[in-house]
PDB file of C-alpha atoms in Angstrom:
ATOM      1  CA  MET A 131      -3.603   7.627  15.601  1.00 46.00           C
ATOM      2  CA  LEU A 132      -5.897   9.589  17.917  1.00 44.00           C
ATOM      3  CA  THR A 133      -4.054  12.788  17.054  1.00 46.00           C
ATOM      4  CA  SER A 134      -4.550  12.282  13.303  1.00 46.00           C
ATOM      5  CA  ILE A 135      -8.219  11.455  13.783  1.00 45.00           C
ATOM      6  CA  LEU A 136      -8.743  14.631  15.840  1.00 45.00           C
ATOM      7  CA  ALA A 137      -6.832  16.685  13.285  1.00 46.00           C
ATOM      8  CA  THR A 138      -8.900  15.256  10.481  1.00 46.00           C
ATOM      9  CA  GLY A 139     -12.071  15.973  12.385  1.00 50.00           C
ATOM     10  CA  LEU A 140     -10.987  19.596  12.726  1.00 46.00           C
ATOM     11  CA  LEU A 141     -10.291  19.818   8.995  1.00 49.00           C
ATOM     12  CA  PHE A 142     -13.707  18.421   8.226  1.00 47.00           C
ATOM     13  CA  ALA A 143     -15.261  20.941  10.605  1.00 45.00           C
ATOM     14  CA  GLN A 144     -13.501  23.679   8.640  1.00 42.00           C
ATOM     15  CA  GLY A 145     -15.183  22.514   5.427  1.00 45.00           C
ATOM     16  CA  ALA A 146     -12.368  20.351   4.067  1.00 51.00           C
ATOM     17  CA  MET A 147     -14.597  17.412   3.105  1.00 77.00           C
ATOM     18  CA  ASP A 148     -15.196  18.633  -0.442  1.00 90.00           C
ATOM     19  CA  ALA A 149     -13.189  16.285  -2.653  1.00 94.00           C
ATOM     20  CA  SER A 150     -13.037  18.606  -5.655  1.00 93.00           C
ATOM     21  CA  ALA A 151     -11.559  21.459  -3.594  1.00 93.00           C
ATOM     22  CA  GLU A 152      -9.024  19.097  -2.029  1.00 94.00           C
ATOM     23  CA  LEU A 153      -7.934  17.831  -5.447  1.00 94.00           C
ATOM     24  CA  LYS A 154      -7.357  21.430  -6.575  1.00 94.00           C
ATOM     25  CA  ARG A 155      -5.247  22.063  -3.466  1.00 95.00           C
ATOM     26  CA  LEU A 156      -3.216  18.962  -4.249  1.00 96.00           C
ATOM     27  CA  ALA A 157      -2.614  20.196  -7.808  1.00 95.00           C
ATOM     28  CA  GLU A 158      -1.315  23.492  -6.415  1.00 96.00           C
ATOM     29  CA  ARG A 159       1.043  21.637  -4.067  1.00 95.00           C
ATOM     30  CA  MET A 160       2.378  19.575  -6.953  1.00 95.00           C
ATOM     31  CA  LYS A 161       2.831  22.729  -9.056  1.00 94.00           C
ATOM     32  CA  GLU A 162       4.884  24.279  -6.262  1.00 95.00           C
ATOM     33  CA  ALA A 163       6.913  21.086  -5.830  1.00 94.00           C
ATOM     34  CA  GLY A 164       7.722  20.744  -9.536  1.00 95.00           C
ATOM     35  CA  SER A 165       9.000  17.184  -9.188  1.00 96.00           C
ATOM     36  CA  VAL A 166       8.456  13.999  -7.228  1.00 96.00           C
ATOM     37  CA  ARG A 167      10.065  10.591  -6.910  1.00 96.00           C
ATOM     38  CA  GLY A 168       9.130   7.454  -5.043  1.00 97.00           C
ATOM     39  CA  LYS A 169       8.013   3.861  -5.326  1.00 97.00           C
ATOM     40  CA  ILE A 170       4.730   2.129  -6.071  1.00 96.00           C
ATOM     41  CA  LEU A 171       3.674  -1.326  -4.951  1.00 96.00           C
ATOM     42  CA  GLN A 172       0.958  -2.163  -7.458  1.00 94.00           C
ATOM     43  CA  THR A 173      -1.105  -5.313  -6.983  1.00 94.00           C
ATOM     44  CA  VAL A 174      -3.141  -6.631  -9.903  1.00 91.00           C
ATOM     45  CA  ASP A 175      -5.044  -9.905  -9.621  1.00 86.00           C
ATOM     46  CA  ASN A 176      -3.019 -10.806  -6.498  1.00 87.00           C
ATOM     47  CA  ARG A 177       0.266 -10.282  -8.329  1.00 91.00           C
ATOM     48  CA  ASP A 178       2.668  -7.625  -7.024  1.00 94.00           C
ATOM     49  CA  TYR A 179       4.640  -5.217  -9.202  1.00 92.00           C
ATOM     50  CA  ARG A 180       7.269  -2.936  -7.665  1.00 95.00           C
ATOM     51  CA  VAL A 181       7.932   0.239  -9.566  1.00 94.00           C
ATOM     52  CA  HIS A 182      10.330   3.158  -9.059  1.00 97.00           C
ATOM     53  CA  PHE A 183       9.129   6.443 -10.506  1.00 96.00           C
ATOM     54  CA  GLN A 184      10.317   9.998 -11.082  1.00 96.00           C
ATOM     55  CA  ILE A 185       8.265  12.893 -12.463  1.00 96.00           C
ATOM     56  CA  LEU A 186       9.365  16.359 -13.510  1.00 94.00           C
ATOM     57  CA  ALA A 187       6.929  18.995 -14.745  1.00 92.00           C
ATOM     58  CA  PRO A 188       5.892  19.713 -17.396  1.00 89.00           C
ATOM     59  CA  GLY A 189       6.164  16.284 -19.020  1.00 87.00           C
ATOM     60  CA  SER A 190       9.123  14.090 -18.058  1.00 93.00           C
ATOM     61  CA  PHE A 191       8.879  10.788 -16.225  1.00 95.00           C
ATOM     62  CA  ILE A 192      10.707   7.555 -15.544  1.00 96.00           C
ATOM     63  CA  LEU A 193       9.087   4.221 -14.627  1.00 95.00           C
ATOM     64  CA  ILE A 194      11.339   1.303 -13.736  1.00 96.00           C
ATOM     65  CA  SER A 195      10.189  -2.206 -12.842  1.00 93.00           C
ATOM     66  CA  ASP A 196      11.910  -5.572 -13.025  1.00 87.00           C
ATOM     67  CA  GLU A 197      10.275  -6.319 -16.370  1.00 92.00           C
ATOM     68  CA  ALA A 198      10.172  -3.011 -18.225  1.00 95.00           C
ATOM     69  CA  GLU A 199      11.324   0.597 -18.126  1.00 96.00           C
ATOM     70  CA  LEU A 200       9.825   3.785 -19.578  1.00 95.00           C
ATOM     71  CA  TYR A 201      11.694   7.055 -20.112  1.00 96.00           C
ATOM     72  CA  LYS A 202       9.896  10.173 -21.325  1.00 93.00           C
ATOM     73  CA  HIS A 203      11.691  13.494 -21.790  1.00 92.00           C
ATOM     74  CA  GLY A 204      10.709  16.211 -24.212  1.00 87.00           C
ATOM     75  CA  THR A 205       9.404  14.506 -27.333  1.00 89.00           C
ATOM     76  CA  ASP A 206      11.369  11.283 -26.758  1.00 92.00           C
ATOM     77  CA  LEU A 207       9.726   8.181 -25.322  1.00 94.00           C
ATOM     78  CA  TYR A 208      11.873   5.081 -24.783  1.00 96.00           C
ATOM     79  CA  ARG A 209      10.671   1.641 -23.757  1.00 96.00           C
ATOM     80  CA  TYR A 210      13.333  -0.776 -22.544  1.00 98.00           C
ATOM     81  CA  LEU A 211      13.091  -4.486 -21.708  1.00 97.00           C
ATOM     82  CA  PRO A 212      16.171  -5.113 -19.539  1.00 96.00           C
ATOM     83  CA  LEU A 213      16.004  -8.921 -19.550  1.00 94.00           C
ATOM     84  CA  ALA A 214      15.865  -9.104 -23.344  1.00 96.00           C
ATOM     85  CA  LYS A 215      18.014  -5.986 -23.868  1.00 96.00           C
ATOM     86  CA  LEU A 216      15.486  -4.630 -26.357  1.00 98.00           C
ATOM     87  CA  TYR A 217      14.277  -1.044 -26.675  1.00 98.00           C
ATOM     88  CA  SER A 218      11.956   1.076 -28.775  1.00 97.00           C
ATOM     89  CA  HIS A 219      12.017   4.806 -29.434  1.00 96.00           C
ATOM     90  CA  THR A 220       8.994   6.941 -30.286  1.00 92.00           C
ATOM     91  CA  LYS A 221       9.208  10.574 -31.363  1.00 91.00           C
ATOM     92  CA  LEU A 222       6.153  12.315 -29.937  1.00 87.00           C
ATOM     93  CA  ARG A 223       4.355  15.467 -30.928  1.00 79.00           C
ATOM     94  CA  PRO A 224       4.651  18.202 -28.279  1.00 68.00           C
ATOM     95  CA  GLU A 225       0.918  17.977 -27.551  1.00 65.00           C
ATOM     96  CA  ASP A 226       1.008  14.224 -26.889  1.00 65.00           C
ATOM     97  CA  ALA A 227       0.568  13.383 -23.195  1.00 58.00           C
ATOM     98  CA  GLN A 228       1.875   9.816 -23.504  1.00 64.00           C
ATOM     99  CA  PHE A 229       1.978   8.636 -19.938  1.00 71.00           C
ATOM    100  CA  PRO A 230       0.486   5.449 -18.498  1.00 73.00           C
ATOM    101  CA  ARG A 231      -2.939   6.450 -17.207  1.00 77.00           C
ATOM    102  CA  GLY A 232      -3.840   4.929 -13.870  1.00 80.00           C
ATOM    103  CA  THR A 233      -0.229   4.663 -12.663  1.00 86.00           C
ATOM    104  CA  PHE A 234       0.621   8.065 -11.168  1.00 89.00           C
ATOM    105  CA  ILE A 235      -2.837   8.798  -9.728  1.00 95.00           C
ATOM    106  CA  GLY A 236      -2.532  11.780  -7.386  1.00 95.00           C
ATOM    107  CA  PHE A 237       0.766  12.941  -8.904  1.00 95.00           C
ATOM    108  CA  ASP A 238      -0.081  13.086 -12.624  1.00 91.00           C
ATOM    109  CA  SER A 239      -1.030  16.777 -12.578  1.00 92.00           C
ATOM    110  CA  LEU A 240       2.720  17.335 -13.011  1.00 91.00           C
ATOM    111  CA  LEU A 241       2.352  15.825 -16.493  1.00 88.00           C
ATOM    112  CA  CYS A 242      -0.892  17.577 -17.435  1.00 86.00           C
ATOM    113  CA  GLY A 243      -0.290  21.286 -17.143  1.00 86.00           C
ATOM    114  CA  HIS A 244      -0.798  21.221 -13.364  1.00 88.00           C
ATOM    115  CA  LYS A 245      -4.380  20.008 -13.708  1.00 89.00           C
ATOM    116  CA  PHE A 246      -5.498  16.469 -12.973  1.00 90.00           C
ATOM    117  CA  PRO A 247      -6.873  14.575 -15.999  1.00 87.00           C
ATOM    118  CA  TYR A 248      -9.916  13.494 -13.969  1.00 90.00           C
ATOM    119  CA  GLU A 249     -12.455  14.886 -11.508  1.00 92.00           C
ATOM    120  CA  ALA A 250     -13.158  14.263  -7.838  1.00 93.00           C
ATOM    121  CA  ILE A 251     -16.802  13.659  -7.024  1.00 89.00           C
ATOM    122  CA  GLY A 252     -18.752  13.936  -3.796  1.00 88.00           C
ATOM    123  CA  GLU A 253     -17.170  14.324  -0.386  1.00 92.00           C
ATOM    124  CA  MET A 254     -14.135  12.716   1.188  1.00 94.00           C
ATOM    125  CA  SER A 255     -14.447  10.159   3.942  1.00 94.00           C
ATOM    126  CA  MET A 256     -12.103   9.052   6.713  1.00 94.00           C
ATOM    127  CA  THR A 257     -10.912   5.472   6.314  1.00 95.00           C
ATOM    128  CA  GLN A 258      -8.030   3.062   6.786  1.00 96.00           C
ATOM    129  CA  PHE A 259      -5.820   2.281   3.814  1.00 97.00           C
ATOM    130  CA  GLN A 260      -2.821  -0.010   4.247  1.00 94.00           C
ATOM    131  CA  ASN A 261      -2.914   0.571   8.029  1.00 94.00           C
ATOM    132  CA  ARG A 262      -2.823   4.369   7.599  1.00 94.00           C
ATOM    133  CA  ASP A 263      -5.452   6.963   8.467  1.00 96.00           C
ATOM    134  CA  CYS A 264      -6.492   8.349   5.107  1.00 97.00           C
ATOM    135  CA  LEU A 265      -9.006  10.572   3.377  1.00 96.00           C
ATOM    136  CA  ALA A 266     -10.712   8.741   0.519  1.00 97.00           C
ATOM    137  CA  MET A 267     -12.100  10.472  -2.561  1.00 96.00           C
ATOM    138  CA  ALA A 268     -13.870   9.008  -5.577  1.00 95.00           C
ATOM    139  CA  LEU A 269     -12.515   9.981  -9.000  1.00 94.00           C
ATOM    140  CA  LYS A 270     -14.238  10.154 -12.362  1.00 89.00           C
ATOM    141  CA  GLY A 271     -12.502  10.096 -15.730  1.00 83.00           C
ATOM    142  CA  VAL A 272      -9.285   8.227 -14.901  1.00 78.00           C
ATOM    143  CA  ASP A 273      -9.995   5.876 -17.806  1.00 69.00           C
ATOM    144  CA  GLU A 274     -11.294   7.345 -21.040  1.00 66.00           C
ATOM    145  CA  ALA A 275     -14.109   4.804 -21.315  1.00 64.00           C
ATOM    146  CA  GLY A 276     -15.405   5.648 -17.837  1.00 68.00           C
ATOM    147  CA  ARG A 277     -15.854   2.029 -16.791  1.00 79.00           C
ATOM    148  CA  GLN A 278     -13.570   2.073 -13.773  1.00 84.00           C
ATOM    149  CA  THR A 279     -14.375   2.851 -10.159  1.00 89.00           C
ATOM    150  CA  VAL A 280     -11.334   4.712  -8.812  1.00 91.00           C
ATOM    151  CA  THR A 281     -10.576   5.848  -5.262  1.00 96.00           C
ATOM    152  CA  LEU A 282      -7.622   8.034  -4.290  1.00 97.00           C
ATOM    153  CA  TYR A 283      -6.373   7.922  -0.690  1.00 98.00           C
ATOM    154  CA  LEU A 284      -4.625  10.919   0.891  1.00 97.00           C
ATOM    155  CA  ASP A 285      -2.614  10.522   4.071  1.00 96.00           C
ATOM    156  CA  ALA A 286      -4.612  12.218   6.831  1.00 94.00           C
ATOM    157  CA  LYS A 287      -1.492  13.897   8.239  1.00 94.00           C
ATOM    158  CA  ASP A 288       0.269  15.411   5.242  1.00 94.00           C
ATOM    159  CA  ARG A 289      -2.594  15.215   2.688  1.00 95.00           C
ATOM    160  CA  LEU A 290      -0.296  13.652   0.073  1.00 96.00           C
ATOM    161  CA  PRO A 291      -1.296  10.593  -1.989  1.00 97.00           C
ATOM    162  CA  ALA A 292      -0.938   7.338  -0.064  1.00 98.00           C
ATOM    163  CA  GLY A 293      -2.309   5.139  -2.830  1.00 97.00           C
ATOM    164  CA  TYR A 294      -5.338   4.222  -4.893  1.00 97.00           C
ATOM    165  CA  THR A 295      -7.674   1.435  -5.906  1.00 95.00           C
ATOM    166  CA  ILE A 296      -9.086   0.796  -9.377  1.00 93.00           C
ATOM    167  CA  LEU A 297     -12.061  -1.536  -9.832  1.00 91.00           C
ATOM    168  CA  ASP A 298     -12.668  -2.504 -13.464  1.00 88.00           C
ATOM    169  CA  GLY A 299     -15.447  -5.079 -13.551  1.00 87.00           C
ATOM    170  CA  ASP A 300     -14.229  -7.776 -11.169  1.00 88.00           C
ATOM    171  CA  ARG A 301     -10.563  -6.825 -11.572  1.00 90.00           C
ATOM    172  CA  LEU A 302      -9.058  -4.902  -8.654  1.00 92.00           C
ATOM    173  CA  THR A 303      -5.804  -2.942  -8.860  1.00 93.00           C
ATOM    174  CA  THR A 304      -4.262  -1.480  -5.699  1.00 96.00           C
ATOM    175  CA  GLY A 305      -1.396   1.010  -5.776  1.00 96.00           C
ATOM    176  CA  VAL A 306       0.515   1.934  -2.620  1.00 97.00           C
ATOM    177  CA  TYR A 307       3.020   4.798  -2.614  1.00 97.00           C
ATOM    178  CA  PHE A 308       6.063   4.752  -0.340  1.00 95.00           C
ATOM    179  CA  ASP A 309       9.449   6.488  -0.015  1.00 96.00           C
ATOM    180  CA  VAL A 310       7.909   9.502  -1.743  1.00 96.00           C
ATOM    181  CA  ALA A 311       9.857  12.776  -1.943  1.00 96.00           C
ATOM    182  CA  VAL A 312       8.266  15.936  -3.329  1.00 94.00           C
ATOM    183  CA  LYS A 313      10.406  18.898  -4.359  1.00 89.00           C
ATOM    184  CA  ALA A 314      12.889  16.179  -5.246  1.00 85.00           C
ATOM    185  CA  GLY A 315      15.350  18.556  -6.931  1.00 89.00           C
ATOM    186  CA  LEU A 316      15.196  16.683 -10.227  1.00 93.00           C
ATOM    187  CA  ARG A 317      16.459  18.278 -13.440  1.00 93.00           C
ATOM    188  CA  GLY A 318      15.985  17.607 -17.113  1.00 93.00           C
ATOM    189  CA  LYS A 319      19.309  15.825 -17.448  1.00 93.00           C
ATOM    190  CA  ASP A 320      18.086  13.237 -14.919  1.00 95.00           C
ATOM    191  CA  PHE A 321      15.546  12.057 -17.517  1.00 95.00           C
ATOM    192  CA  GLN A 322      17.805  11.781 -20.532  1.00 93.00           C
ATOM    193  CA  TRP A 323      18.308   8.138 -21.497  1.00 95.00           C
ATOM    194  CA  LYS A 324      20.442   6.289 -24.008  1.00 94.00           C
ATOM    195  CA  PRO A 325      20.260   2.578 -24.842  1.00 95.00           C
ATOM    196  CA  PRO A 326      22.871   0.577 -22.928  1.00 94.00           C
ATOM    197  CA  ARG A 327      25.641  -1.143 -24.810  1.00 94.00           C
ATOM    198  CA  GLY A 328      24.425  -4.293 -26.517  1.00 95.00           C
ATOM    199  CA  ALA A 329      20.745  -3.295 -26.542  1.00 97.00           C
ATOM    200  CA  LYS A 330      18.872  -3.718 -29.828  1.00 97.00           C
ATOM    201  CA  GLU A 331      15.968  -1.686 -31.170  1.00 96.00           C
ATOM    202  CA  PHE A 332      12.749  -3.513 -31.970  1.00 93.00           C
TER     203      PHE A 332
END
């Protein structure tokens, strides 16, 4: 812990406290990586949701939870409810982003032409997030209405997203990333999905 604090102090001394510049560096790292996979523990109103995710630039993703699954590849977007064995299929226009805003915070530049769909404001600060030394930055524009207060946390050691918090009125959402692998070696065929046998379209 002392080592990471000293390292972070050195980075700050070198002018690394500017949140906007750090967000640009993160976008460049994601562009170089090309893909990422991992898990999210998202807590909303004291209820936990565990989600597996995969992202491949420029616009493919998979989100899998116990209750629902999303598959986006090319212009195809599938929603699948595994318990009910129901699915829907939407044919998108090429310019449609169509990803769940506020879910992939810190990684979503892979789905947006290697630019984040929001801005970092102010300077970063050193803090603790989920028992990890992290750099915290405030974000603006995560939600289109601009009502939310959003903070992204970067691990102080590797400067990759550790998680985020979203405050919308009195509703708090916390997302924690774990088992994350960048440069995950994913390919387009990994995102192609077909309804399982017995599933019905709704």
